[in-house]
Amino acid sequence: MKTRNYLFCTFLLLSFLTKAADKATYRGTVFLDLNKNGVMDKNESGLEGVLVTNGKEVVRTNDKGEWNLVSNHQSEYFYVIKPSGYQVPVNKNQIPQHYFYLTSENKTTGSIDFPLYKTEDENKFSVVVFGDPQARGKREMNFIFHDAVEELIGTDARFGISLGDIVADEPEMMDDISAGIARIGIPWYNIIGNHDNDRDAKTNEERDNTFERLFGPSTYAFEYGQVAFIHLNDIYFNKNGKYKPHFSDQQLEFVKNYLDRVPQEKLVVLMMHAPLVACDNRDKMYELLQNRKHSFSISGHVHEQVNLFIDEEMGWKGETPHHHLINATVCGSWWCGVNDELGIPHATMNDGAPNGYSIVTFAGNKYSVRFKAARRPENYQMNIYMPDEIEANSLDTTKVLVNVFAGSERSVVEMTVSGTDKWIKLGKKDQIDPQSLKVHLLNPYLEKEIEGAALEDILGFKMDYPSVSTHMWEGYLSQDLKPGTYNLSVKTTDMFGQTWTANRIFRIKE
């Protein structure tokens, strides 16, 4: 018995010593890079109070800008959480270089230093947000550039973000797409989506390899103005290659450790690919956020635009509901639909909203969102559906239907007819967008062949059956209208106080 106990104790001791040997302390300095050469020169000093993390623990630099973290991982990222008033270097594709990737091959006993440049953060600034560019091959990569990127060149936005599904299962294309988006001329952050992973990888961690080689860690944070941005990889693959929206324990611990160091008056913005409400352990993330007064979150993935207000019925226990935006997609409905005169599909999303992106404007710890349809005027914010010609005795049964692309339950939608001063409030009613259904019903024609070629190869790809849109309003015209030609004006005011109008001319017959 004594021999068995001795052997067991020896085994425990050896296990402890082995684990201790695996651990190592890594050190570095965050410094003000005056000449922007990426090296800490003798005349350059460290920056105190800057946060550095290994994706789990979060530490502050001391008065010399020094930090240290213990690691026992074979591979691990160390990165600086860019503070407000500073910028990190970017590479040729405008990708922020805020990280160092430690592997068994490049383990170092030297200093891991992070350069920062001094900037002037505005209290009010804008950010471009792309959902799902999702290119299948170079043809669709060029759709991204011609449909969305080119019109953003010269933007005054401070940086941009892609919310995942940059590609459609071809991760080797992400570098070329990144190079095109870089022509906008602003720093660009990326989030990984379920179609960005390495398909042949054996483990969930290995599926990020190409993404991380190009863009750095798939979960990270940075600050600008009065806003703390947290970018999360919420796509988890099991050993069978199936994925689910999920936050890992390490991510949750990182968010907790970081938020413990973020002042309550700052706005916290979570960015991810799959919607927050779809994550199987979303309640754990709610617990980290719900006691903060200022929070907002954005995702993509769904190919619809939806404003969700997460409340107590959905598991949120904060004083007020949490706003989660499922962002518009650049690819719309996967670059499907009839091609226009430039050969680019109309790519309407499944809810009838056009493909596009968001411009999010921050002012202190407040924010507002403006939807921008690709290659359309800024004020193109709705479609009005009604007959061009109406029988006078059918006015009471003729429906006016309006799809307000970025509308929500907090939007107000009203209409008025020329020659009257009466505004009629429309009622919100979720339903299928009629034009989306009409385009979907053209699918059988696209399947036909002409001289051996399917028409969809020429005119565009078939569309999925449309979804029920969450931003539809309906109402009826006044029965007092006389025969003649009229203009119907529709006005919508959103949750941020932004007002948009649209017009439609119609006729009333005897």
Coordinates of C-alpha atoms in Angstrom, one line a residue:
M1 CA 0.0 0.0 0.0
K2 CA 2.9 2.4 0.9
T3 CA 4.5 1.6 -2.5
R4 CA 1.2 2.5 -4.3
N5 CA 0.8 5.7 -2.4
Y6 CA 4.4 6.6 -3.2
L7 CA 4.0 6.0 -6.9
F8 CA 0.8 8.0 -7.0
C9 CA 2.3 11.0 -5.2
T10 CA 5.3 10.8 -7.5
F11 CA 3.0 10.8 -10.5
L12 CA 1.2 13.9 -9.2
L13 CA 4.4 15.7 -8.5
L14 CA 5.7 15.0 -12.0
S15 CA 2.4 16.1 -13.6
F16 CA 2.7 19.4 -11.6
L17 CA 6.3 20.0 -12.6
T18 CA 5.5 19.2 -16.2
K19 CA 2.7 21.7 -16.3
A20 CA 4.8 24.3 -14.4
A21 CA 7.6 23.8 -17.0
D22 CA 5.1 24.5 -19.8
K23 CA 4.2 27.8 -18.3
A24 CA 6.2 30.8 -19.3
T25 CA 6.0 34.6 -18.5
Y26 CA 6.0 36.8 -21.6
R27 CA 6.8 40.5 -21.3
G28 CA 6.8 43.6 -23.5
T29 CA 6.2 47.3 -23.7
V30 CA 3.5 49.4 -25.3
F31 CA 5.2 52.5 -26.5
L32 CA 4.6 55.8 -28.4
D33 CA 6.2 55.2 -31.8
L34 CA 7.2 58.8 -32.8
N35 CA 8.8 57.9 -36.1
K36 CA 6.4 55.1 -36.9
N37 CA 9.1 52.6 -37.6
G38 CA 7.6 49.9 -35.4
V39 CA 10.7 49.8 -33.1
M40 CA 11.1 51.3 -29.7
D41 CA 14.0 53.7 -30.1
K42 CA 16.0 55.3 -27.3
N43 CA 14.0 58.6 -27.5
E44 CA 10.6 56.8 -27.3
S45 CA 8.9 56.1 -24.1
G46 CA 6.4 53.5 -22.8
L47 CA 2.7 54.3 -22.3
E48 CA 1.1 53.7 -18.9
G49 CA -2.4 52.2 -18.4
V50 CA -2.8 50.5 -21.8
L51 CA -4.6 47.2 -21.7
V52 CA -2.8 44.1 -23.1
T53 CA -4.4 40.6 -23.3
N54 CA -3.8 37.0 -24.3
G55 CA -7.4 36.6 -25.2
K56 CA -8.3 35.7 -21.6
E57 CA -6.4 37.6 -18.9
V58 CA -6.2 41.4 -19.3
V59 CA -3.5 43.5 -17.7
R60 CA -2.5 47.2 -17.6
T61 CA 0.9 48.5 -18.5
N62 CA 2.9 50.1 -15.7
D63 CA 4.3 53.6 -15.6
K64 CA 7.0 52.5 -18.1
G65 CA 4.6 50.9 -20.5
E66 CA 5.6 47.4 -19.4
W67 CA 3.3 44.4 -19.2
N68 CA 3.7 40.7 -18.5
L69 CA 1.4 37.7 -18.9
V70 CA 1.8 34.0 -18.1
S71 CA 1.0 31.5 -20.8
N72 CA 0.9 27.7 -20.9
H73 CA -0.5 27.4 -24.4
Q74 CA 1.4 25.9 -27.4
S75 CA 0.0 28.8 -29.5
E76 CA -1.4 32.1 -28.4
Y77 CA -2.1 35.6 -29.4
F78 CA -0.9 38.6 -27.3
Y79 CA -2.4 41.9 -28.4
V80 CA -2.9 45.4 -27.3
I81 CA -6.4 46.8 -26.8
K82 CA -6.0 50.0 -28.7
P83 CA -7.0 52.9 -26.4
S84 CA -8.8 56.0 -27.5
G85 CA -6.6 58.7 -28.8
Y86 CA -4.1 56.2 -30.4
Q87 CA -3.8 54.1 -33.6
V88 CA -2.0 50.9 -34.3
P89 CA 0.0 50.4 -37.5
V90 CA -1.9 48.9 -40.5
N91 CA -0.5 46.7 -43.3
K92 CA -0.9 47.3 -47.0
N93 CA -4.5 46.0 -46.8
Q94 CA -5.3 48.5 -44.0
I95 CA -5.6 45.6 -41.5
P96 CA -4.7 46.8 -38.0
Q97 CA -1.5 45.2 -36.7
H98 CA -2.3 45.0 -33.0
Y99 CA -1.1 41.5 -32.2
F100 CA 1.7 39.1 -31.9
Y101 CA 1.1 35.4 -32.6
L102 CA 3.2 33.1 -30.3
T103 CA 3.7 29.6 -31.5
S104 CA 6.0 26.7 -30.5
E105 CA 8.2 27.7 -33.5
N106 CA 8.6 31.4 -32.6
K107 CA 8.6 31.2 -28.8
T108 CA 10.6 34.2 -27.6
T109 CA 12.3 35.3 -24.4
G110 CA 12.6 38.8 -25.8
S111 CA 10.3 41.7 -25.4
I112 CA 7.0 41.7 -27.3
D113 CA 6.5 45.4 -28.0
F114 CA 3.4 47.1 -29.4
P115 CA 3.8 50.5 -31.1
L116 CA 1.0 53.1 -30.9
Y117 CA 0.7 56.4 -32.8
K118 CA -1.0 59.4 -31.2
T119 CA -4.2 60.6 -33.0
E120 CA -7.1 62.9 -32.2
D121 CA -10.2 60.8 -31.7
E122 CA -13.4 62.8 -32.4
N123 CA -16.3 62.6 -30.0
K124 CA -18.5 62.1 -33.0
F125 CA -17.4 59.7 -35.7
S126 CA -18.8 57.2 -38.2
V127 CA -18.0 53.5 -39.0
V128 CA -18.8 51.5 -42.1
V129 CA -20.3 48.1 -41.3
F130 CA -20.5 45.3 -44.0
G131 CA -22.5 42.2 -43.4
D132 CA -21.7 39.1 -45.5
P133 CA -19.9 40.1 -48.7
Q134 CA -19.8 36.4 -49.3
A135 CA -18.1 36.1 -52.7
R136 CA -18.2 32.8 -54.6
G137 CA -15.3 33.2 -56.9
K138 CA -13.6 36.2 -58.5
R139 CA -16.8 37.3 -60.4
E140 CA -18.6 37.9 -57.2
M141 CA -15.5 39.4 -55.6
N142 CA -15.7 42.1 -58.3
F143 CA -19.4 42.6 -57.4
I144 CA -18.3 43.6 -53.9
F145 CA -15.9 46.2 -55.3
H146 CA -18.2 47.7 -58.0
D147 CA -21.4 47.5 -56.0
A148 CA -20.3 48.7 -52.5
V149 CA -16.6 49.5 -52.2
E150 CA -16.1 52.0 -55.0
E151 CA -18.8 54.4 -53.8
L152 CA -17.1 54.5 -50.3
I153 CA -13.7 55.7 -51.6
G154 CA -13.3 59.1 -49.9
T155 CA -15.7 58.4 -47.0
D156 CA -15.1 60.3 -43.8
A157 CA -15.8 57.2 -41.8
R158 CA -12.9 56.5 -39.3
F159 CA -12.8 52.7 -40.0
G160 CA -14.8 49.8 -41.4
I161 CA -15.8 46.4 -40.2
S162 CA -16.8 43.2 -42.0
L163 CA -19.1 41.0 -39.9
G164 CA -18.0 37.6 -41.3
D165 CA -18.7 35.5 -44.4
I166 CA -16.2 37.5 -46.4
V167 CA -16.1 34.5 -48.8
A168 CA -18.3 31.5 -49.5
D169 CA -16.1 28.6 -48.4
E170 CA -13.0 29.8 -50.3
P171 CA -10.8 31.3 -47.5
E172 CA -7.8 31.7 -49.9
M173 CA -9.8 34.5 -51.6
M174 CA -10.0 36.7 -48.4
D175 CA -6.6 38.3 -49.1
D176 CA -7.7 39.5 -52.6
I177 CA -11.0 40.8 -51.2
S178 CA -9.2 42.6 -48.4
A179 CA -6.9 44.2 -50.9
G180 CA -9.9 45.6 -52.8
I181 CA -11.7 46.9 -49.7
A182 CA -8.4 48.5 -48.7
R183 CA -8.9 51.0 -51.6
I184 CA -11.5 52.7 -49.5
G185 CA -8.5 54.0 -47.5
I186 CA -9.5 53.5 -43.9
P187 CA -8.5 50.8 -41.3
W188 CA -10.6 47.7 -41.7
Y189 CA -11.4 45.2 -39.0
N190 CA -12.8 41.7 -39.8
I191 CA -14.8 39.1 -38.0
I192 CA -14.9 35.4 -39.0
G193 CA -18.1 33.8 -40.3
N194 CA -19.1 30.2 -40.8
H195 CA -18.1 30.4 -44.5
D196 CA -14.6 31.8 -43.8
N197 CA -13.2 28.7 -42.1
D198 CA -10.7 26.1 -43.3
R199 CA -12.9 23.3 -44.4
D200 CA -10.3 20.5 -44.0
A201 CA -9.3 21.5 -40.5
K202 CA -9.6 18.8 -37.8
T203 CA -10.5 21.0 -34.8
N204 CA -12.5 24.1 -34.2
E205 CA -9.4 26.1 -33.4
E206 CA -7.7 25.1 -36.6
R207 CA -10.6 26.3 -38.7
D208 CA -9.5 29.8 -38.0
N209 CA -6.0 29.4 -39.4
T210 CA -6.3 31.2 -42.7
F211 CA -8.4 34.0 -41.2
E212 CA -5.9 34.5 -38.4
R213 CA -2.9 34.4 -40.7
L214 CA -4.5 37.3 -42.7
F215 CA -6.3 39.3 -40.0
G216 CA -5.0 38.3 -36.5
P217 CA -7.0 37.0 -33.6
S218 CA -10.7 36.2 -34.3
T219 CA -11.7 37.6 -30.9
Y220 CA -10.3 41.0 -29.9
A221 CA -11.2 44.5 -28.7
F222 CA -10.2 48.1 -29.3
E223 CA -11.5 51.6 -28.3
Y224 CA -12.3 54.7 -30.2
G225 CA -13.7 57.9 -28.6
Q226 CA -16.2 56.9 -25.9
V227 CA -16.8 53.4 -27.4
A228 CA -15.4 50.0 -26.5
F229 CA -15.6 47.6 -29.5
I230 CA -15.5 43.9 -28.8
H231 CA -15.3 41.6 -31.8
L232 CA -16.3 38.0 -31.2
N233 CA -15.9 34.7 -33.1
D234 CA -19.3 33.1 -32.2
I235 CA -19.1 30.3 -34.7
Y236 CA -18.2 27.0 -33.0
F237 CA -17.5 23.8 -35.1
N238 CA -17.8 20.3 -33.5
K239 CA -15.7 17.3 -34.6
N240 CA -18.2 16.4 -37.2
G241 CA -17.8 19.7 -39.0
K242 CA -21.2 21.1 -37.9
Y243 CA -21.3 24.6 -36.4
K244 CA -23.5 26.4 -33.9
P245 CA -23.5 29.9 -32.6
H246 CA -21.7 29.8 -29.3
F247 CA -19.3 31.7 -27.0
S248 CA -16.4 29.8 -25.6
D249 CA -15.6 29.9 -21.9
Q250 CA -12.3 31.7 -22.8
Q251 CA -14.2 34.4 -24.7
L252 CA -16.7 34.9 -21.8
E253 CA -13.8 35.2 -19.4
F254 CA -12.0 37.7 -21.7
V255 CA -15.2 39.9 -22.0
K256 CA -15.6 39.8 -18.2
N257 CA -12.0 40.7 -17.6
Y258 CA -12.0 43.5 -20.1
L259 CA -15.4 45.0 -19.1
D260 CA -14.1 45.1 -15.5
R261 CA -11.7 47.7 -16.8
V262 CA -14.1 49.7 -19.0
P263 CA -15.8 52.7 -17.3
Q264 CA -19.6 52.5 -17.0
E265 CA -20.0 55.7 -19.0
K266 CA -18.5 54.2 -22.1
L267 CA -20.7 52.5 -24.8
V268 CA -19.9 48.8 -25.2
V269 CA -20.5 47.5 -28.7
L270 CA -20.4 43.8 -29.4
M271 CA -19.7 42.7 -33.0
M272 CA -20.2 39.1 -34.2
H273 CA -21.3 37.0 -37.2
A274 CA -24.3 35.0 -36.0
P275 CA -26.9 37.0 -34.1
L276 CA -26.5 37.3 -30.4
V277 CA -30.0 35.7 -29.8
A278 CA -28.9 32.6 -31.8
C279 CA -26.0 31.7 -29.5
D280 CA -26.9 28.7 -27.3
N281 CA -25.2 30.3 -24.2
R282 CA -26.3 33.9 -24.9
D283 CA -27.6 34.3 -21.3
K284 CA -24.0 34.2 -20.1
M285 CA -23.1 37.1 -22.4
Y286 CA -26.3 38.9 -21.2
E287 CA -25.1 38.6 -17.6
L288 CA -21.9 40.5 -18.5
L289 CA -23.7 43.3 -20.3
Q290 CA -27.1 43.8 -18.7
N291 CA -25.9 45.9 -15.7
R292 CA -24.3 48.5 -18.1
K293 CA -26.4 51.5 -19.1
H294 CA -24.8 51.8 -22.6
S295 CA -24.6 48.8 -24.8
F296 CA -25.4 47.8 -28.4
S297 CA -24.6 44.8 -30.6
I298 CA -24.5 44.0 -34.3
S299 CA -24.3 40.8 -36.3
G300 CA -24.8 39.5 -39.9
H301 CA -25.4 35.9 -41.1
V302 CA -29.2 36.1 -41.7
H303 CA -29.3 38.0 -45.1
E304 CA -32.1 40.2 -43.7
Q305 CA -32.1 43.4 -41.8
V306 CA -33.7 43.2 -38.4
N307 CA -33.8 45.4 -35.4
L308 CA -34.2 43.3 -32.3
F309 CA -34.9 44.7 -28.8
I310 CA -33.9 41.9 -26.4
D311 CA -36.1 42.1 -23.3
E312 CA -37.0 40.1 -20.2
E313 CA -39.1 37.6 -22.2
M314 CA -35.9 36.9 -24.2
G315 CA -33.8 36.4 -21.1
W316 CA -32.4 39.9 -20.7
K317 CA -32.6 41.3 -17.2
G318 CA -31.3 44.9 -17.7
E319 CA -33.4 47.9 -16.9
T320 CA -34.1 48.6 -20.6
P321 CA -34.1 46.2 -23.6
H322 CA -30.8 45.7 -25.4
H323 CA -30.7 46.8 -29.1
H324 CA -29.3 44.1 -31.4
L325 CA -29.0 44.9 -35.1
I326 CA -28.9 42.1 -37.7
N327 CA -27.1 44.1 -40.3
A328 CA -27.8 44.4 -44.0
T329 CA -25.6 42.2 -46.3
V330 CA -23.4 43.4 -49.1
C331 CA -24.2 40.3 -51.1
G332 CA -28.0 40.7 -50.4
S333 CA -29.4 37.2 -51.1
W334 CA -26.0 35.6 -52.0
W335 CA -25.6 37.7 -55.2
C336 CA -28.8 36.2 -56.6
G337 CA -31.5 37.8 -58.7
V338 CA -31.7 39.3 -62.2
N339 CA -28.5 41.1 -63.5
D340 CA -28.7 44.8 -64.2
E341 CA -27.3 46.7 -67.1
L342 CA -23.8 46.4 -65.6
G343 CA -24.1 42.7 -65.0
I344 CA -24.5 43.0 -61.2
P345 CA -27.4 41.1 -59.7
H346 CA -30.0 43.2 -57.8
A347 CA -29.2 40.9 -54.9
T348 CA -32.3 41.9 -52.9
M349 CA -32.2 40.4 -49.4
N350 CA -34.8 37.9 -48.4
D351 CA -36.9 40.5 -46.6
G352 CA -37.2 42.7 -49.7
A353 CA -34.6 45.3 -48.6
P354 CA -31.8 46.0 -51.2
N355 CA -28.3 44.8 -50.6
G356 CA -26.1 47.3 -48.9
Y357 CA -24.4 48.2 -45.6
S358 CA -24.7 50.4 -42.6
I359 CA -23.1 53.7 -41.5
V360 CA -23.1 53.8 -37.7
T361 CA -22.4 57.2 -36.2
F362 CA -21.3 57.5 -32.6
A363 CA -21.5 60.7 -30.5
G364 CA -20.0 60.1 -27.1
N365 CA -21.8 57.0 -25.7
K366 CA -24.8 57.4 -28.1
Y367 CA -25.2 56.0 -31.5
S368 CA -27.4 56.0 -34.6
V369 CA -27.6 53.7 -37.6
R370 CA -28.2 54.7 -41.3
F371 CA -28.8 52.0 -43.9
K372 CA -27.2 52.6 -47.3
A373 CA -28.4 50.7 -50.3
A374 CA -25.5 49.8 -52.7
R375 CA -25.3 52.2 -55.6
R376 CA -28.5 53.9 -54.6
P377 CA -29.1 57.5 -53.3
E378 CA -28.7 58.0 -49.5
N379 CA -32.4 58.8 -49.2
Y380 CA -33.5 55.5 -50.8
Q381 CA -34.9 54.0 -47.7
M382 CA -38.2 52.4 -48.7
N383 CA -40.4 50.8 -51.4
I384 CA -44.0 51.8 -51.8
Y385 CA -46.4 49.2 -53.3
M386 CA -49.8 50.1 -54.6
P387 CA -51.7 50.0 -58.0
D388 CA -50.8 52.6 -60.5
E389 CA -54.6 53.0 -61.3
I390 CA -57.4 52.6 -58.8
E391 CA -61.2 52.5 -59.4
A392 CA -62.9 55.2 -57.4
N393 CA -65.2 52.6 -55.8
S394 CA -62.2 50.5 -54.7
L395 CA -60.4 53.0 -52.5
D396 CA -61.6 51.5 -49.3
T397 CA -60.2 48.1 -50.3
T398 CA -56.9 49.1 -52.0
K399 CA -54.0 48.6 -49.7
V400 CA -50.9 50.7 -49.6
L401 CA -47.9 48.6 -48.5
V402 CA -44.5 50.1 -47.5
N403 CA -41.2 48.3 -46.9
V404 CA -39.1 50.5 -44.7
F405 CA -35.7 48.8 -45.2
A406 CA -34.2 49.8 -41.8
G407 CA -37.6 50.1 -39.9
S408 CA -38.3 48.7 -36.5
E409 CA -41.1 48.6 -34.0
R410 CA -39.9 52.0 -32.9
S411 CA -40.4 53.6 -36.3
V412 CA -43.4 55.8 -37.2
V413 CA -44.7 55.5 -40.8
E414 CA -47.3 58.0 -42.2
M415 CA -48.7 58.9 -45.6
T416 CA -50.5 61.8 -47.1
V417 CA -52.0 62.5 -50.6
S418 CA -51.3 65.6 -52.6
G419 CA -54.0 68.2 -52.2
T420 CA -54.8 67.1 -48.7
D421 CA -53.2 68.1 -45.3
K422 CA -54.1 64.9 -43.6
W423 CA -51.4 62.4 -42.5
I424 CA -52.6 58.8 -42.1
K425 CA -50.6 56.6 -39.8
L426 CA -49.7 53.1 -41.2
G427 CA -49.8 50.0 -39.1
K428 CA -46.8 47.6 -38.8
K429 CA -47.6 44.1 -40.1
D430 CA -44.9 41.5 -40.8
Q431 CA -45.4 39.9 -44.2
I432 CA -43.6 38.9 -47.4
D433 CA -42.4 41.7 -49.6
P434 CA -44.5 41.3 -52.8
Q435 CA -41.7 42.3 -55.2
S436 CA -39.4 39.7 -53.7
L437 CA -42.0 37.1 -54.2
K438 CA -42.5 38.2 -57.8
V439 CA -38.8 37.8 -58.5
H440 CA -38.7 34.4 -56.9
L441 CA -41.6 33.3 -59.1
L442 CA -39.4 34.0 -62.2
N443 CA -37.1 31.1 -61.2
P444 CA -38.7 28.6 -63.6
Y445 CA -37.8 30.8 -66.5
L446 CA -34.2 31.0 -65.5
E447 CA -34.0 27.3 -65.6
K448 CA -34.7 27.2 -69.3
E449 CA -31.9 26.8 -71.8
I450 CA -31.0 28.7 -74.9
E451 CA -28.4 27.1 -77.2
G452 CA -27.2 24.9 -74.4
A453 CA -26.8 27.6 -71.8
A454 CA -29.1 28.1 -68.8
L455 CA -30.7 31.5 -68.7
E456 CA -29.6 31.9 -65.1
D457 CA -26.0 32.0 -66.4
I458 CA -26.9 35.0 -68.5
L459 CA -29.6 36.8 -66.5
G460 CA -28.8 35.9 -62.9
F461 CA -29.2 33.2 -60.3
K462 CA -32.5 32.0 -58.9
M463 CA -33.6 33.4 -55.6
D464 CA -34.8 31.6 -52.4
Y465 CA -38.3 31.9 -51.3
P466 CA -38.6 35.2 -49.5
S467 CA -38.8 35.5 -45.7
V468 CA -41.4 37.3 -43.7
S469 CA -40.2 40.8 -43.4
T470 CA -40.1 42.6 -40.0
H471 CA -40.3 46.1 -41.5
M472 CA -43.5 46.2 -43.5
W473 CA -46.3 48.8 -42.9
E474 CA -49.8 49.0 -44.5
G475 CA -52.8 51.3 -44.7
Y476 CA -55.7 52.5 -46.9
L477 CA -56.4 55.7 -48.8
S478 CA -59.1 58.1 -47.9
Q479 CA -62.4 57.3 -49.6
D480 CA -63.0 61.0 -50.2
L481 CA -60.5 61.2 -53.1
K482 CA -61.9 62.3 -56.5
P483 CA -60.8 61.0 -59.9
G484 CA -57.5 62.4 -61.0
T485 CA -53.7 62.1 -60.7
Y486 CA -52.2 62.3 -57.2
N487 CA -48.9 61.9 -55.4
L488 CA -48.7 59.7 -52.4
S489 CA -45.9 60.8 -49.9
V490 CA -44.7 58.4 -47.2
K491 CA -42.7 59.7 -44.3
T492 CA -40.9 57.5 -41.8
T493 CA -39.1 58.6 -38.6
D494 CA -36.8 55.9 -37.1
M495 CA -35.7 55.2 -33.5
F496 CA -32.9 57.7 -33.9
G497 CA -35.1 60.6 -35.1
Q498 CA -33.9 60.3 -38.7
T499 CA -36.7 61.1 -41.1
W500 CA -37.0 59.9 -44.7
T501 CA -39.6 60.4 -47.4
A502 CA -40.6 58.7 -50.6
N503 CA -43.2 59.4 -53.3
R504 CA -45.4 57.5 -55.6
I505 CA -47.7 58.8 -58.4
F506 CA -51.1 57.1 -58.9
R507 CA -54.4 57.7 -60.7
I508 CA -58.0 57.4 -59.7
K509 CA -60.5 56.4 -62.4
E510 CA -64.2 57.2 -62.6

